[in-house]
Coordinates of C-alpha atoms and ligand atoms in Angstrom, one line a residue:
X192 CA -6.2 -20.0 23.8
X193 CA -2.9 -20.9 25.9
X194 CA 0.1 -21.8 23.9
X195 CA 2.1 -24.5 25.3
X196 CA 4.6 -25.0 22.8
X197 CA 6.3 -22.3 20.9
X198 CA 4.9 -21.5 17.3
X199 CA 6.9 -20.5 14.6
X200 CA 7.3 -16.5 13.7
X201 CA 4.2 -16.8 10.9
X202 CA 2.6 -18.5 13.1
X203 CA 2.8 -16.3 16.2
X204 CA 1.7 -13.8 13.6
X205 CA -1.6 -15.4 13.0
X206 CA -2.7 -16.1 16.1
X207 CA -2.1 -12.4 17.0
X208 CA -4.0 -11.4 14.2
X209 CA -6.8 -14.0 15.0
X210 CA -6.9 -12.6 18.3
X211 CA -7.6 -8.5 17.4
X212 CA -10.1 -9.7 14.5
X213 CA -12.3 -11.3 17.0
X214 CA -12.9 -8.5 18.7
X215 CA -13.7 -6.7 15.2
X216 CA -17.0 -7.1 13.2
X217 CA -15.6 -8.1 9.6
X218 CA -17.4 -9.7 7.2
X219 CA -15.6 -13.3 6.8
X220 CA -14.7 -12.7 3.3
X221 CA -12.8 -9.3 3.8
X222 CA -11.1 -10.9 7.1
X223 CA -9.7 -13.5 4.9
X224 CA -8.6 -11.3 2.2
X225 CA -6.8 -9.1 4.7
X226 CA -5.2 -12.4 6.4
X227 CA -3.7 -14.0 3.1
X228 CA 0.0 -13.4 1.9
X229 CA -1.1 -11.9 -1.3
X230 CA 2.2 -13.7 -3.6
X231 CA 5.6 -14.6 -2.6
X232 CA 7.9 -15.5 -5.7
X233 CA 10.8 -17.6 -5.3
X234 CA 13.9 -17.2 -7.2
X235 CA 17.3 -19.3 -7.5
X236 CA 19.4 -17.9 -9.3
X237 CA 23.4 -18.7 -10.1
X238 CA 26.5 -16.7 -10.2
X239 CA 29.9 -17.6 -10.6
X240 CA 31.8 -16.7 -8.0
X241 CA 35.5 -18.0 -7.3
X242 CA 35.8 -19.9 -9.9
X243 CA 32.3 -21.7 -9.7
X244 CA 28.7 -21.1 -10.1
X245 CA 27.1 -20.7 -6.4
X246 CA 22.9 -20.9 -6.3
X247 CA 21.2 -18.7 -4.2
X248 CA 17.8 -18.5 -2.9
X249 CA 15.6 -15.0 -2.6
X250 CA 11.9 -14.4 -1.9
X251 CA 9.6 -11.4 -2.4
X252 CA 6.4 -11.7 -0.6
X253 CA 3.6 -9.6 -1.6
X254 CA 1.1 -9.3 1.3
X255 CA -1.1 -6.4 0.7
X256 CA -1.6 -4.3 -2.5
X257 CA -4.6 -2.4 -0.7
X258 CA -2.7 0.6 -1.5
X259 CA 0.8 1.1 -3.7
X260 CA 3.5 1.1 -3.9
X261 CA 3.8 -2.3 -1.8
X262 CA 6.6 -1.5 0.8
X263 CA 9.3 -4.0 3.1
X264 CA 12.8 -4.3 4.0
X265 CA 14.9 -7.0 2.2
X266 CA 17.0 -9.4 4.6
X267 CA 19.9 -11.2 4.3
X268 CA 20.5 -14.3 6.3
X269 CA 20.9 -18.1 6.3
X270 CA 17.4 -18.2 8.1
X271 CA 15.4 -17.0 5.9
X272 CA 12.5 -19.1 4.2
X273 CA 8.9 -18.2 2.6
X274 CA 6.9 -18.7 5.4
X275 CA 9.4 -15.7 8.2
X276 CA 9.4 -13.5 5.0
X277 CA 5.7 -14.1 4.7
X278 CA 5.3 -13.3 8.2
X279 CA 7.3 -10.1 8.0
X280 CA 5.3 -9.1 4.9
X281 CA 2.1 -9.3 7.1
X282 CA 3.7 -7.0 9.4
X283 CA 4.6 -4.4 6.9
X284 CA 0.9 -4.4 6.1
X285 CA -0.3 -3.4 9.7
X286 CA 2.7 -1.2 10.3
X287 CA 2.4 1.3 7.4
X288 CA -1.4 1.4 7.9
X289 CA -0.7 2.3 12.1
X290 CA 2.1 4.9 11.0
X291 CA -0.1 5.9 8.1
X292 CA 2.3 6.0 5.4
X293 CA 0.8 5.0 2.4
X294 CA 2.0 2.0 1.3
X295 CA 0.9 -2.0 1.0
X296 CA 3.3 -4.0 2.6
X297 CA 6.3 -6.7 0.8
X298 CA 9.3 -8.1 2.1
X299 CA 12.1 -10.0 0.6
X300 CA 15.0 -12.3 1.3
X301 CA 18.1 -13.9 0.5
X302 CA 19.5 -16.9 2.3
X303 CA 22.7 -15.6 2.7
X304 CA 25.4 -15.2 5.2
X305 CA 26.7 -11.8 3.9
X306 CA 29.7 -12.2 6.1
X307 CA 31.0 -15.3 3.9
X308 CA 31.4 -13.0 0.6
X309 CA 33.8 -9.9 -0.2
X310 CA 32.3 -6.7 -1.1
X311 CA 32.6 -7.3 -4.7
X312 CA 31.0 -11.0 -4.6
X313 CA 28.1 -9.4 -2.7
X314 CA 27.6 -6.6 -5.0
X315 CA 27.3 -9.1 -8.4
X316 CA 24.8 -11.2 -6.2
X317 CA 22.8 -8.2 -5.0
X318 CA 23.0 -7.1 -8.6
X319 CA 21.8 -10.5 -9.8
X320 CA 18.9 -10.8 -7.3
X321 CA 17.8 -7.8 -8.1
X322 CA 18.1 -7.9 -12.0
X323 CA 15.3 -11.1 -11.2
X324 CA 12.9 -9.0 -9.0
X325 CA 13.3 -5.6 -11.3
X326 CA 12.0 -7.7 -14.2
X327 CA 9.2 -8.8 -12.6
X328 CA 8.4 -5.1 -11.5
X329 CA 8.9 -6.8 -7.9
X330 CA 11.0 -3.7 -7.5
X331 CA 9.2 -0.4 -8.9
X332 CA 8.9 3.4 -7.5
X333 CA 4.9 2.9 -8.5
X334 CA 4.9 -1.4 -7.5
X335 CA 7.4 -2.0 -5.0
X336 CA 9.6 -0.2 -2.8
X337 CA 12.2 -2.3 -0.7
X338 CA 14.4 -1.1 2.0
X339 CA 17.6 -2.3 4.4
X340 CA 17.0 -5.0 6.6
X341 CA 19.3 -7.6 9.2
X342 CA 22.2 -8.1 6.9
X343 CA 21.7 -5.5 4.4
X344 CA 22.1 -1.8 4.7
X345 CA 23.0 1.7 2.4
X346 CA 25.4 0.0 0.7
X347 CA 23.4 -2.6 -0.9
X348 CA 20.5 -0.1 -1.7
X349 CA 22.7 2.1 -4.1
X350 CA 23.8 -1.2 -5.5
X351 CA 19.5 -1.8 -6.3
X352 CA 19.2 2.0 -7.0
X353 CA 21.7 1.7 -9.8
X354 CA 20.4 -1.9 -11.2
X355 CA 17.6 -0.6 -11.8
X356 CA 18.4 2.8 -13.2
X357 CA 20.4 0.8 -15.3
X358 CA 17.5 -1.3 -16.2
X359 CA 15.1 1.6 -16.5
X360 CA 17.4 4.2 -18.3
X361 CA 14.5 6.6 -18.9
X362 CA 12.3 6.2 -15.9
X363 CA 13.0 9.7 -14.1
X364 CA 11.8 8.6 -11.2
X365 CA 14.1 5.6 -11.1
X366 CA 15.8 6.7 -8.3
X367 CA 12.4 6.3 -5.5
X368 CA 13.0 2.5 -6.6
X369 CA 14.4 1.6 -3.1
X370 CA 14.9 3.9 0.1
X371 CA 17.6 3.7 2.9
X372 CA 20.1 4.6 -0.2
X373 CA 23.4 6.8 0.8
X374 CA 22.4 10.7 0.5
X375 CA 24.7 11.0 -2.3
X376 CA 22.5 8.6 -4.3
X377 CA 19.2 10.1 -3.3
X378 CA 18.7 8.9 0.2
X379 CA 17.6 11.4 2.8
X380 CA 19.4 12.7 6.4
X381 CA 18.2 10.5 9.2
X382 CA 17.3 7.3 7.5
X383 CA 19.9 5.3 8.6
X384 CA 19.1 6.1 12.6
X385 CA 15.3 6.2 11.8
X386 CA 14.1 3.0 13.6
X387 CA 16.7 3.5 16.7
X388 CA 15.5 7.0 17.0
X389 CA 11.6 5.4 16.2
X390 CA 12.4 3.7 19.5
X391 CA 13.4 6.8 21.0
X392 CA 10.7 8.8 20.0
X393 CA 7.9 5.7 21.0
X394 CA 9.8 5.3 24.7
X395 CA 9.5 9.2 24.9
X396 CA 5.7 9.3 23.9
X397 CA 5.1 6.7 26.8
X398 CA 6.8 8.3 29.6
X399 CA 4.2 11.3 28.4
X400 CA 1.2 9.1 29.9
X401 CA 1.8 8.7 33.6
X402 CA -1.3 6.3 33.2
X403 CA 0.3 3.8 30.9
X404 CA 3.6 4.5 32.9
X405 CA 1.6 3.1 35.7
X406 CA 0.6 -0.1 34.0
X407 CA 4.3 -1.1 33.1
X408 CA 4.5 -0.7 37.6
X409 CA 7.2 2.2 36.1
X410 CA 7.5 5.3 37.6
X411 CA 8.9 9.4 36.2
X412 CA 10.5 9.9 33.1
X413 CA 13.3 7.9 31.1
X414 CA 15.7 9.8 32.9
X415 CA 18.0 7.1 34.6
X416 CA 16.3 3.8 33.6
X417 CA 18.4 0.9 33.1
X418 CA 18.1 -0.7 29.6
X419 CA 19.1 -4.0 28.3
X420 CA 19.5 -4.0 24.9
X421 CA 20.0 -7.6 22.9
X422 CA 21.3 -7.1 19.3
X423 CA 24.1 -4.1 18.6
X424 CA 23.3 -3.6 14.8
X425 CA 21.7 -0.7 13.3
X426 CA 18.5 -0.8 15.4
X427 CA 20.3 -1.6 18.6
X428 CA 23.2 1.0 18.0
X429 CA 21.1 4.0 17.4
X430 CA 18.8 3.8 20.2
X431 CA 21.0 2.5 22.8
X432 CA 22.9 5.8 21.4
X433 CA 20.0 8.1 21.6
X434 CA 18.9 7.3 24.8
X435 CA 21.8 7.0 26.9
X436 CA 22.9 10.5 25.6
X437 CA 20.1 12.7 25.1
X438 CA 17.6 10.7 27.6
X439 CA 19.8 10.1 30.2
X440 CA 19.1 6.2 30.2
X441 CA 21.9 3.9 31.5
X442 CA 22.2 0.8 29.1
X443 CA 23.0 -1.8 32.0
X444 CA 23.8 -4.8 29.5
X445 CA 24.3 -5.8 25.7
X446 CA 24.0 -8.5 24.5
X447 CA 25.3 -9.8 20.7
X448 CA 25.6 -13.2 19.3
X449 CA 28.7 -14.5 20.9
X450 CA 27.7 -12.7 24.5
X451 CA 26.7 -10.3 26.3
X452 CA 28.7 -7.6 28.1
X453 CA 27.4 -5.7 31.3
X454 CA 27.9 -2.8 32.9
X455 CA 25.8 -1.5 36.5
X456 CA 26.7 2.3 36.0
X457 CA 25.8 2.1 32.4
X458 CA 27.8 1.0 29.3
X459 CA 30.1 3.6 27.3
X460 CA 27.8 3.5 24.1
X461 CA 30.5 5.1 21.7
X462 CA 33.0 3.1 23.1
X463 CA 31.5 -0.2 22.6
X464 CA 30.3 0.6 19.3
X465 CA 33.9 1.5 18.1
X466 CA 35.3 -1.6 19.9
X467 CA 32.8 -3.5 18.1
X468 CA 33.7 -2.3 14.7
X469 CA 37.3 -2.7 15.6
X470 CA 37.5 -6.0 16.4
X471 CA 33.8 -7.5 15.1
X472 CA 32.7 -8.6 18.9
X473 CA 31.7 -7.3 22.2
X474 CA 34.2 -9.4 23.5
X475 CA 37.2 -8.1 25.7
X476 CA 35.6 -4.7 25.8
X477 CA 37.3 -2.9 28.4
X478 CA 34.2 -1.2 29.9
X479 CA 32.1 -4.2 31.1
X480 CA 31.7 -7.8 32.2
X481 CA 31.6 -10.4 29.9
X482 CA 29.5 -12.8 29.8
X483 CA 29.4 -16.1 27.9
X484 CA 25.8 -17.1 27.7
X485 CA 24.1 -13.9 26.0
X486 CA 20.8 -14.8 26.3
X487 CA 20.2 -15.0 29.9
X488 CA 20.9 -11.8 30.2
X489 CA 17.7 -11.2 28.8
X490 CA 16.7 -12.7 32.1
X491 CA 18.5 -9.7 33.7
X492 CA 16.4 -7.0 36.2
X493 CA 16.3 -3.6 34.5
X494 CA 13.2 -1.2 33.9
X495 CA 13.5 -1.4 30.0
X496 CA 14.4 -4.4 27.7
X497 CA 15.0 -4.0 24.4
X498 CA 15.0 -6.7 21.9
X499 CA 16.1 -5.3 18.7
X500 CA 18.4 -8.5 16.9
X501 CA 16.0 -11.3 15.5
X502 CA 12.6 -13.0 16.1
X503 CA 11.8 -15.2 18.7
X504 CA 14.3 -14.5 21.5
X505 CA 11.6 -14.2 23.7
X506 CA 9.6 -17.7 24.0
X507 CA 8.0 -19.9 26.0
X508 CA 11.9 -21.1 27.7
X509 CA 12.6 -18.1 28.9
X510 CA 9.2 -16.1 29.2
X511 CA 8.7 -16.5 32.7
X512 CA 11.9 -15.5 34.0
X513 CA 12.0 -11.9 32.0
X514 CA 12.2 -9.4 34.8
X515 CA 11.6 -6.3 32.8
X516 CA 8.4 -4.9 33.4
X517 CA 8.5 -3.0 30.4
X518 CA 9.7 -5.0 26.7
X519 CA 9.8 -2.6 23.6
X520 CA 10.0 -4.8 19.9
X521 CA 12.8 -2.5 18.3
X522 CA 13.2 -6.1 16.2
X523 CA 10.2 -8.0 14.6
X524 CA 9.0 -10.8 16.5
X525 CA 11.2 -11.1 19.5
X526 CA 8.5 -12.3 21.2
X527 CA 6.8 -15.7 20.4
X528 CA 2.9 -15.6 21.0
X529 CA 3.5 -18.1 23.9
X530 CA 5.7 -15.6 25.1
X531 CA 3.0 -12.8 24.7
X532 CA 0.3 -14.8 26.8
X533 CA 2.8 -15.5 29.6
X534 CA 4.0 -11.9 29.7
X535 CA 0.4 -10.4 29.2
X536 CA -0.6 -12.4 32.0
X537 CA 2.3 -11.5 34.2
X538 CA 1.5 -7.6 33.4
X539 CA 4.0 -7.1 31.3
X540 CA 3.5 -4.1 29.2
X541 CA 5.0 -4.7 25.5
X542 CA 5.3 -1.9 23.2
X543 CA 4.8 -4.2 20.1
X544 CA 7.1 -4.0 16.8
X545 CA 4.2 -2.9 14.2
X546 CA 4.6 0.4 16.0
X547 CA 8.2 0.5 17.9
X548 CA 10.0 -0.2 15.2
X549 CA 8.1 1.7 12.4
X550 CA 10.8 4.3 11.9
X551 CA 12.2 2.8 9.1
X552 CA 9.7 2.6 7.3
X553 CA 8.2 6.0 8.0
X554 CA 11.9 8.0 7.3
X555 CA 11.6 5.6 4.1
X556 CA 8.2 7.1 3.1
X557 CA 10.1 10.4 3.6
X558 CA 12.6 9.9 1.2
X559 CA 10.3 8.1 -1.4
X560 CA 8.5 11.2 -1.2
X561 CA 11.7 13.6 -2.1
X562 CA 13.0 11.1 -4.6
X563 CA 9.4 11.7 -6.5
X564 CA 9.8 15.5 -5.8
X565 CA 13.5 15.5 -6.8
X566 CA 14.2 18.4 -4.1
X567 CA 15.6 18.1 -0.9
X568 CA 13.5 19.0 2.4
X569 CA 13.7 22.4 3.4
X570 CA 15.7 23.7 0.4
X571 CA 13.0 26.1 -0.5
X572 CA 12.1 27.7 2.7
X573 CA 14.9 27.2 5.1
X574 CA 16.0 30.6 4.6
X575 CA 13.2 32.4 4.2
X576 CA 12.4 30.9 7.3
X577 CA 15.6 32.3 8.8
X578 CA 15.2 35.4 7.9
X579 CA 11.5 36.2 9.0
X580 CA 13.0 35.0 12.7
X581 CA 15.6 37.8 12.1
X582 CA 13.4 40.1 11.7
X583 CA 11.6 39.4 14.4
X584 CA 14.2 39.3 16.9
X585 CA 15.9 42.2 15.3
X586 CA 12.1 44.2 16.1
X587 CA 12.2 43.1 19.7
X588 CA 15.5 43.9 20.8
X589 CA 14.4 47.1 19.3
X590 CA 10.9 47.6 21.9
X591 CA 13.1 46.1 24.3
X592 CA 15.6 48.9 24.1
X593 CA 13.2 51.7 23.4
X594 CA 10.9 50.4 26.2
X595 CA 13.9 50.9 28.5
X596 CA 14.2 46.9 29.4
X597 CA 17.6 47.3 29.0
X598 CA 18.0 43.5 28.2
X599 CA 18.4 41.9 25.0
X600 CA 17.3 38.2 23.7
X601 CA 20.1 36.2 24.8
X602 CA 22.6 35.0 22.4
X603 CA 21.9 30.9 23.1
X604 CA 18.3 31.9 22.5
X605 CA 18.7 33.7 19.1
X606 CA 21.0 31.6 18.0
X607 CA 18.4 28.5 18.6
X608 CA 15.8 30.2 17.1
X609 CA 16.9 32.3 14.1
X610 CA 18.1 28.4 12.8
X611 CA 15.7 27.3 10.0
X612 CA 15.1 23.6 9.7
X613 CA 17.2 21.9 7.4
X614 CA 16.4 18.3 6.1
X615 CA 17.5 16.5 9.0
X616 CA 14.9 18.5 11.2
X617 CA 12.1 18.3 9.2
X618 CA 12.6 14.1 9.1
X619 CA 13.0 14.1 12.6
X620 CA 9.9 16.3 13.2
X621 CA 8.2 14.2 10.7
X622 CA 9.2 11.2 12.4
X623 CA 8.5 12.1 15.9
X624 CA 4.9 13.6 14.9
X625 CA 4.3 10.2 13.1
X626 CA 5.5 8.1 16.4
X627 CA 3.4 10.0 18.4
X628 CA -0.2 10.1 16.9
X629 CA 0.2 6.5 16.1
X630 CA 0.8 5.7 19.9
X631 CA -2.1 7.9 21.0
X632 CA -4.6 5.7 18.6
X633 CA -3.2 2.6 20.1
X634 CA -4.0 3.8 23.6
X635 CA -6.8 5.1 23.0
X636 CA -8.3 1.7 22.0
X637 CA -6.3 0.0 25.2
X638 CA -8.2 2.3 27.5
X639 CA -11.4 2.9 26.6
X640 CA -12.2 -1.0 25.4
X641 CA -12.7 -3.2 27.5
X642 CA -11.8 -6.2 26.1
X643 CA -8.6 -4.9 24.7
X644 CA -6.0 -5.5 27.3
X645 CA -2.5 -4.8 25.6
X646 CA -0.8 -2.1 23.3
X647 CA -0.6 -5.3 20.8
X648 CA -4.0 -6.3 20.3
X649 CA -4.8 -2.3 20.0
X650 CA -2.4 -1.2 17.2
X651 CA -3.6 -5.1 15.5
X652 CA -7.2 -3.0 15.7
X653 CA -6.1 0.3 14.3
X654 CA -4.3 -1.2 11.5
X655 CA -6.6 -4.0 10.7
X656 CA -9.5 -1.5 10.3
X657 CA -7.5 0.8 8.2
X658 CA -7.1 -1.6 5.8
X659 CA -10.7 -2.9 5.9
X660 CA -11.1 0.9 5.1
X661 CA -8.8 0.9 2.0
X662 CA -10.6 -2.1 0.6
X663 CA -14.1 -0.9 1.1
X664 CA -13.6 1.8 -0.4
X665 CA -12.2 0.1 -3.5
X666 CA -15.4 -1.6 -3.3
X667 CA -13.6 -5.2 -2.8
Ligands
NAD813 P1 21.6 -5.6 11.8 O1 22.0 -6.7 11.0 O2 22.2 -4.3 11.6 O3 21.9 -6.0 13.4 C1 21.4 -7.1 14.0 C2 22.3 -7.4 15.2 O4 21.8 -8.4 16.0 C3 23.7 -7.8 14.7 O5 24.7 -7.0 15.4 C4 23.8 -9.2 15.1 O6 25.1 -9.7 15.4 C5 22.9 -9.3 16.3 N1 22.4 -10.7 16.5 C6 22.0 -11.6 15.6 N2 21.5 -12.7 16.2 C7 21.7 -12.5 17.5 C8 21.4 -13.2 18.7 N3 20.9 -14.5 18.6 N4 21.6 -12.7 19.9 C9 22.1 -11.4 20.0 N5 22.4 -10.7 18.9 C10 22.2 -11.2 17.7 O7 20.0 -5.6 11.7 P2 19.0 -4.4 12.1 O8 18.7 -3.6 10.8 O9 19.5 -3.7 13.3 O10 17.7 -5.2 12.4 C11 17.4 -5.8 13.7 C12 16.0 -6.1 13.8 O11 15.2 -4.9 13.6 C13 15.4 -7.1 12.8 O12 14.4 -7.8 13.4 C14 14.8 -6.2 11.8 O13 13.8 -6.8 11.0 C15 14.3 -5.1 12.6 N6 14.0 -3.8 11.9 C16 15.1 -3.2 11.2 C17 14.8 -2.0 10.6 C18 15.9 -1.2 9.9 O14 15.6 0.0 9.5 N7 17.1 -1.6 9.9 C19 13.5 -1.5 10.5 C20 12.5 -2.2 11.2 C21 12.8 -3.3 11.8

């Protein structure tokens, strides 16, 4: 079916999971149950702040228990309503069942604009909101697990963490109640880059399949593409970052609420960022053009966009002028499903959120897991590690010398490989192993069915059918 007005995010999410269970064999029932939001509870809740009592309004949507913990960022934003965080939920779902990490999916919000409270205000809301979900075991290590999201971050996690270890004095696992905390209050190395270098990893895996490379009318590696990136936050930060200094990518354009600022030769990515947190805009950043109206900039000819600030920047206004051949969804829902039909048919290839941006939640699983083993990654074996590679190295420099070689293991080679992998390491292996099968499923279902003609519809398939797995064999 055509769409010839935009639908809303929840929406867009429907009709793209309408369109992958058609082409699956599911008895209606179990289709249905899969489908529905599960619960969403609605809390308002007052606090008095500056002298009055202020109500706010949070949600926490339940969309799957087929497996738990139930697992999904909480955002904070003046946009937020049931039916996006309903929508996001869903998401979560299909996203840990592609990335495999065990876990149902949730998501929660609070209409908020964090940037209209102190530090201290937001702490006694966050504190409040989640006093309201704690006792409804809406956050649990064994129920459910929430995470940052736009508008909240490490900061407001330890603030959770603490509720509810305050809440739960005995619970000695009280700590796996949240992920994306600070290290020092049990979070784990590489969280906070996790989705940006998710993006990373997923761009990488692509550019390994000369075939799909093809499809996108894309060419080599990532070495020298131009990127446009549109949102600078977290997600946006870390892989414009990543790539432009370890891939060799030149980020052409950013763009941010209030513009968008462009550079030919490629953007200084440190630069920007610390002119950013400087002065809290892009604006009159030295190393670029400004530009005014942001959004057509998404508009812009590169080889790579990347949408990673808020759902629906892609639509049916603007659909037909995106030059990019290839789109990757670092956010959720950047593009409406109007958008998706018009791009699909123009050969787009879109590397679709449930998968680019699964990171997060897969460095989250991570460091549930070490917060449930109470030991750090890599604390038992590092060493040992270390010192079998010594011994090894120490034995053929040995041969080497008594064979008469007369050369010895260089010193940049030892030195790489007598290193044993500390936490950082092993999440960034776990990650990049994680990124990797899950793109290979997808593919495989893109190019060897027929009537499966985008990356979208095929990581809707794997997902969906994981689930109907789970709840089979439940006996639902
Ligand atoms: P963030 O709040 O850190 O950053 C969002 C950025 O987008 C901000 O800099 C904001 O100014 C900018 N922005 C907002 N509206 C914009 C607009 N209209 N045009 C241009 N820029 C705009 O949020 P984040 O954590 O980076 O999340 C971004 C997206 O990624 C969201 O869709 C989120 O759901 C998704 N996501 C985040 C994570 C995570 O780990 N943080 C994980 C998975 C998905």
């Amino acid at each position: 079916m055509k769409h010839t007005t935009d639908l809303s995010f929840r929406e867009s999410v429907e009709v793209m999971f309408n369109r992958a269970v058609s082409l699956m064999d599911l008895p209606a029932g179990l289709e249905e149950k899969i489908r529905v939001c599960n619960a969403t509870y609605t809390v308002r809740f007052g606090v008095r702040l500056r002298g009055e009592i202020h109500t706010f309004t949070g949600y926490r949507s339940v969309h799957s228990e087929h497996m738990e913990p139930v697992k999904g960022g909480i955002r904070y934003a003046l946009s937020v309503n049931q039916d996006e965080v309903e929508a996001l939920a869903a998401l979560m779902t299909f996203k840990c069942a592609l990335v495999e990490t065990p876990f149902g999916g949730s998501k929660g919000g609070l209409c908020i604009d964090p940037k209209e409270w102190d530090e201290e205000e937001l702490e006694q809301i966050t504190r409040r909101f989640a006093y309201e979900l704690i006792k409804r075991d809406l956050i649990s290590p064994s129920q459910n697990v929430p995470a940052p999201d736009m508008g909240t971050g490490e900061r407001e996690m330890a603030w959770i963490a603490d509720q509810y270890q305050r809440m739960n004095t005995t619970d000695i696992n009280a700590k796996a109640c949240v992920t994306g905390k600070p290290i020092n209050a049990g979070g784990i190395s590489g969280r906070v880059e996790a989705t940006g270098r998710g993006i990373q990893y997923a761009l990488r895996e692509f550019f390994r399949h000369p075939e799909d490379v093809n499809l996108a009318k894309l060419s080599g590696s990532l070495d020298r593409k131009n990127i446009v990136i549109q949102g600078f936050g977290n997600v946006g930060y870390h892989a414009a970052k990543f790539l432009s200094q370890e891939d060799n990518c030149k980020i052409i354009a950013v763009i941010e609420r209030d513009g968008a600022v462009i550079n030919q030769d490629g953007l200084d990515i440190e630069a920007l960022y610390a002119h950013m947190s400087k002065t809290g805009s892009i604006k009159k950043f030295s190393g670029g053009t400004f530009q005014t109206n942001g959004s057509s900039v998404l508009e812009m000819k590169c080889d790579i966009l990347i949408p990673a600030a808020i759902e629906g920047s892609i639509n049916l206004l603007n659909a037909e002028r995106i030059n990019a051949p290839l789109i990757i969804e670092a956010a959720n829902g950047p593009v409406t499903a109007g958008a998706d039909d018009v791009l699909r048919n123009r050969g787009t290839v879109i590397i679709p959120d449930m998968y680019a941006n699964a990171g997060g939640v897969t460095v989250s699983y991570f460091e549930w897991v070490k917060n449930l083993s109470h030991i750090r990654f890599g604390r038992m074996q590092r060493r040992q590690e270390e010192a079998r590679h010594h011994l090894l190295v120490e034995e053929l420099n040995r041969v080497m010398e008594a064979s008469g070689l007369g050369t010895k293991l260089s010193d940049k080679f030892k030195e790489a490989y007598l290193r044993g992998a500390g936490e950082l390491e092993l999440v960034r292996s776990g990650l990049d192993d994680s990124m990797r099968t899950a793109y290979q499923h997808m593919r495989e279902l893109w190019h060897s069915r027929k009537d499966v003609d985008d990356l979208r519809t095929a990581a809707y398939l794997v997902a969906i059918e994981r689930v109907a797995e789970s709840y089979r064999t439940k006996g639902l």
